[in-house]
Amino acid sequence: MLKHKDLIQLHDQVSGYFMDKWTLAEKYEQLKKAKHWTPAEIESIKNQHRDPFSFPIISSKINNIVATQRSARSEWKVLPTFDPADEAKAAMATVVLKQKEKICNFKYIESEVFDAGLSVNCGAVEIYVQPTGYGDSTMVKQIDHRDVVWDI
């Protein structure tokens, strides 16, 4: 059984790895926003009586790829297995999945996660159960890359 001291030690061992990943993701995020200069570099450029200007070339390429993904979205469809009587069940399951997609705004979340994966190398979602007045409902939401750790 892990004790508190063991968990702290595990955290300390992997935190450097994730700090490097998060720092790189922050850099990528700034590049996508066409903010290529650090504050020190901006000051140096301004001292030379120049404007710190940059072209967002990578941003336009990522936006084109994301636009292609958005235009090529597909819809849910459950196919029957072996028994022809399963066609009705498959049709009902398809309706349920399409309804869940609308409730969760899944196609928009999917595109945002795809964009994050391209932009900062990490796109993630959280799937959770939300209690409602008539039962539990499975929900999906995007997670910021700063809140994600994974097995290494």
mmCIF file of C-alpha atoms in Angstrom:
data_model
loop_
_atom_site.group_PDB
_atom_site.id
_atom_site.type_symbol
_atom_site.label_atom_id
_atom_site.label_comp_id
_atom_site.label_asym_id
_atom_site.label_seq_id
_atom_site.Cartn_x
_atom_site.Cartn_y
_atom_site.Cartn_z
ATOM 1 C CA MET A 1 0.000 0.000 0.000
ATOM 2 C CA LEU A 2 1.319 3.420 -0.931
ATOM 3 C CA LYS A 3 1.808 5.898 1.852
ATOM 4 C CA HIS A 4 1.704 9.669 1.603
ATOM 5 C CA LYS A 5 5.510 9.832 1.539
ATOM 6 C CA ASP A 6 5.595 7.384 -1.414
ATOM 7 C CA LEU A 7 3.076 9.479 -3.379
ATOM 8 C CA ILE A 8 5.099 12.648 -2.781
ATOM 9 C CA GLN A 9 8.234 10.850 -3.977
ATOM 10 C CA LEU A 10 6.456 9.600 -7.134
ATOM 11 C CA HIS A 11 5.162 13.109 -7.807
ATOM 12 C CA ASP A 12 8.635 14.579 -7.452
ATOM 13 C CA GLN A 13 10.089 11.986 -9.827
ATOM 14 C CA VAL A 14 7.715 12.747 -12.712
ATOM 15 C CA SER A 15 6.951 16.442 -12.213
ATOM 16 C CA GLY A 16 10.054 17.515 -14.162
ATOM 17 C CA TYR A 17 8.970 15.448 -17.150
ATOM 18 C CA PHE A 18 5.537 17.061 -17.236
ATOM 19 C CA MET A 19 6.883 20.556 -16.592
ATOM 20 C CA ASP A 20 8.994 20.182 -19.749
ATOM 21 C CA LYS A 21 5.930 19.040 -21.730
ATOM 22 C CA TRP A 22 3.745 21.864 -20.377
ATOM 23 C CA THR A 23 6.436 24.479 -21.067
ATOM 24 C CA LEU A 24 6.774 23.242 -24.649
ATOM 25 C CA ALA A 25 2.968 23.291 -25.033
ATOM 26 C CA GLU A 26 2.900 26.909 -23.801
ATOM 27 C CA LYS A 27 5.536 27.795 -26.387
ATOM 28 C CA TYR A 28 3.506 26.116 -29.154
ATOM 29 C CA GLU A 29 0.380 27.921 -27.998
ATOM 30 C CA GLN A 30 2.170 31.268 -28.219
ATOM 31 C CA LEU A 31 3.485 30.422 -31.689
ATOM 32 C CA LYS A 32 -0.035 29.661 -32.886
ATOM 33 C CA LYS A 33 -1.120 33.072 -31.607
ATOM 34 C CA ALA A 34 1.754 34.653 -33.594
ATOM 35 C CA LYS A 35 3.522 35.722 -30.403
ATOM 36 C CA HIS A 36 7.010 34.618 -31.366
ATOM 37 C CA TRP A 37 8.962 36.982 -29.143
ATOM 38 C CA THR A 38 9.792 36.782 -25.461
ATOM 39 C CA PRO A 39 9.442 40.014 -23.452
ATOM 40 C CA ALA A 40 13.232 40.448 -23.517
ATOM 41 C CA GLU A 41 13.312 40.008 -27.303
ATOM 42 C CA ILE A 42 10.470 42.517 -27.737
ATOM 43 C CA GLU A 43 12.368 45.064 -25.663
ATOM 44 C CA SER A 44 15.548 44.471 -27.666
ATOM 45 C CA ILE A 45 13.703 44.913 -30.978
ATOM 46 C CA LYS A 46 11.994 48.088 -29.766
ATOM 47 C CA ASN A 47 15.371 49.482 -28.630
ATOM 48 C CA GLN A 48 16.488 49.128 -32.239
ATOM 49 C CA HIS A 49 13.508 51.308 -33.292
ATOM 50 C CA ARG A 50 11.797 48.387 -34.997
ATOM 51 C CA ASP A 51 8.385 46.821 -34.483
ATOM 52 C CA PRO A 52 8.280 43.270 -33.108
ATOM 53 C CA PHE A 53 6.283 41.794 -35.963
ATOM 54 C CA SER A 54 5.776 38.156 -36.946
ATOM 55 C CA PHE A 55 3.773 36.195 -39.474
ATOM 56 C CA PRO A 56 1.471 33.427 -38.167
ATOM 57 C CA ILE A 57 2.433 30.922 -40.870
ATOM 58 C CA ILE A 58 1.960 27.829 -38.701
ATOM 59 C CA SER A 59 -1.380 29.124 -37.446
ATOM 60 C CA SER A 60 -2.830 29.362 -40.944
ATOM 61 C CA LYS A 61 -1.636 25.823 -41.742
ATOM 62 C CA ILE A 62 -3.189 24.435 -38.540
ATOM 63 C CA ASN A 63 -6.427 26.319 -39.222
ATOM 64 C CA ASN A 64 -6.601 24.769 -42.713
ATOM 65 C CA ILE A 65 -6.158 21.265 -41.289
ATOM 66 C CA VAL A 66 -8.772 21.892 -38.576
ATOM 67 C CA ALA A 67 -11.192 23.276 -41.184
ATOM 68 C CA THR A 68 -10.731 20.097 -43.213
ATOM 69 C CA GLN A 69 -11.462 17.990 -40.132
ATOM 70 C CA ARG A 70 -14.592 20.007 -39.384
ATOM 71 C CA SER A 71 -15.909 19.664 -42.919
ATOM 72 C CA ALA A 72 -15.235 15.916 -42.941
ATOM 73 C CA ARG A 73 -17.085 15.076 -39.714
ATOM 74 C CA SER A 74 -19.024 11.863 -39.815
ATOM 75 C CA GLU A 75 -22.185 10.785 -38.008
ATOM 76 C CA TRP A 76 -22.728 7.928 -35.600
ATOM 77 C CA LYS A 77 -24.186 4.732 -37.007
ATOM 78 C CA VAL A 78 -24.466 1.427 -35.184
ATOM 79 C CA LEU A 79 -24.445 -1.587 -37.467
ATOM 80 C CA PRO A 80 -26.262 -4.821 -36.622
ATOM 81 C CA THR A 81 -24.083 -7.797 -35.803
ATOM 82 C CA PHE A 82 -25.015 -11.231 -37.137
ATOM 83 C CA ASP A 83 -28.712 -11.509 -36.442
ATOM 84 C CA PRO A 84 -31.048 -9.605 -38.827
ATOM 85 C CA ALA A 85 -33.314 -8.968 -35.813
ATOM 86 C CA ASP A 86 -30.548 -6.730 -34.455
ATOM 87 C CA GLU A 87 -31.355 -4.074 -37.082
ATOM 88 C CA ALA A 88 -34.004 -2.479 -34.857
ATOM 89 C CA LYS A 89 -31.630 -2.482 -31.881
ATOM 90 C CA ALA A 90 -28.890 -0.940 -34.028
ATOM 91 C CA ALA A 91 -31.279 1.763 -35.261
ATOM 92 C CA MET A 92 -32.290 2.576 -31.661
ATOM 93 C CA ALA A 93 -28.656 2.680 -30.566
ATOM 94 C CA THR A 94 -27.881 5.058 -33.447
ATOM 95 C CA VAL A 95 -30.692 7.386 -32.343
ATOM 96 C CA VAL A 96 -29.413 7.315 -28.738
ATOM 97 C CA LEU A 97 -25.838 8.115 -29.821
ATOM 98 C CA LYS A 98 -26.988 10.991 -32.053
ATOM 99 C CA GLN A 99 -29.038 12.419 -29.177
ATOM 100 C CA LYS A 100 -26.037 12.136 -26.825
ATOM 101 C CA GLU A 101 -23.890 13.870 -29.436
ATOM 102 C CA LYS A 102 -26.314 16.804 -29.489
ATOM 103 C CA ILE A 103 -26.529 17.044 -25.697
ATOM 104 C CA CYS A 104 -22.741 17.004 -25.245
ATOM 105 C CA ASN A 105 -21.911 19.100 -28.347
ATOM 106 C CA PHE A 106 -19.575 16.243 -29.159
ATOM 107 C CA LYS A 107 -18.705 17.282 -32.703
ATOM 108 C CA TYR A 108 -17.517 20.687 -31.469
ATOM 109 C CA ILE A 109 -15.557 19.161 -28.599
ATOM 110 C CA GLU A 110 -13.976 16.686 -31.023
ATOM 111 C CA SER A 111 -12.813 19.552 -33.245
ATOM 112 C CA GLU A 112 -11.456 21.554 -30.304
ATOM 113 C CA VAL A 113 -9.523 18.538 -29.033
ATOM 114 C CA PHE A 114 -8.197 17.895 -32.554
ATOM 115 C CA ASP A 115 -7.094 21.540 -32.748
ATOM 116 C CA ALA A 116 -5.389 21.306 -29.347
ATOM 117 C CA GLY A 117 -3.635 18.107 -30.409
ATOM 118 C CA LEU A 118 -2.243 19.843 -33.490
ATOM 119 C CA SER A 119 -1.431 23.111 -31.739
ATOM 120 C CA VAL A 120 0.067 22.043 -28.415
ATOM 121 C CA ASN A 121 0.555 18.277 -28.919
ATOM 122 C CA CYS A 122 -2.052 17.390 -26.298
ATOM 123 C CA GLY A 123 -5.802 17.199 -26.721
ATOM 124 C CA ALA A 124 -7.900 15.443 -24.076
ATOM 125 C CA VAL A 125 -11.483 14.992 -22.955
ATOM 126 C CA GLU A 126 -13.076 13.992 -19.689
ATOM 127 C CA ILE A 127 -15.976 11.568 -19.811
ATOM 128 C CA TYR A 128 -18.041 11.667 -16.644
ATOM 129 C CA VAL A 129 -21.448 10.771 -15.269
ATOM 130 C CA GLN A 130 -23.734 13.648 -14.349
ATOM 131 C CA PRO A 131 -26.764 12.896 -12.169
ATOM 132 C CA THR A 132 -30.022 14.274 -13.544
ATOM 133 C CA GLY A 133 -33.608 14.242 -12.283
ATOM 134 C CA TYR A 134 -34.473 11.157 -14.353
ATOM 135 C CA GLY A 135 -31.231 9.171 -14.066
ATOM 136 C CA ASP A 136 -27.543 9.509 -14.765
ATOM 137 C CA SER A 137 -26.246 10.998 -17.988
ATOM 138 C CA THR A 138 -22.803 10.460 -19.521
ATOM 139 C CA MET A 139 -21.178 13.758 -20.464
ATOM 140 C CA VAL A 140 -18.017 14.779 -22.330
ATOM 141 C CA LYS A 141 -15.957 17.947 -21.900
ATOM 142 C CA GLN A 142 -12.581 19.149 -23.101
ATOM 143 C CA ILE A 143 -9.684 19.307 -20.650
ATOM 144 C CA ASP A 144 -7.029 21.994 -20.872
ATOM 145 C CA HIS A 145 -3.542 20.656 -21.640
ATOM 146 C CA ARG A 146 -2.262 22.152 -18.373
ATOM 147 C CA ASP A 147 -4.522 19.793 -16.421
ATOM 148 C CA VAL A 148 -3.400 16.550 -18.067
ATOM 149 C CA VAL A 149 -0.853 13.959 -16.973
ATOM 150 C CA TRP A 150 -0.392 10.535 -18.512
ATOM 151 C CA ASP A 151 1.538 7.333 -17.996
ATOM 152 C CA ILE A 152 5.204 7.582 -18.853
#
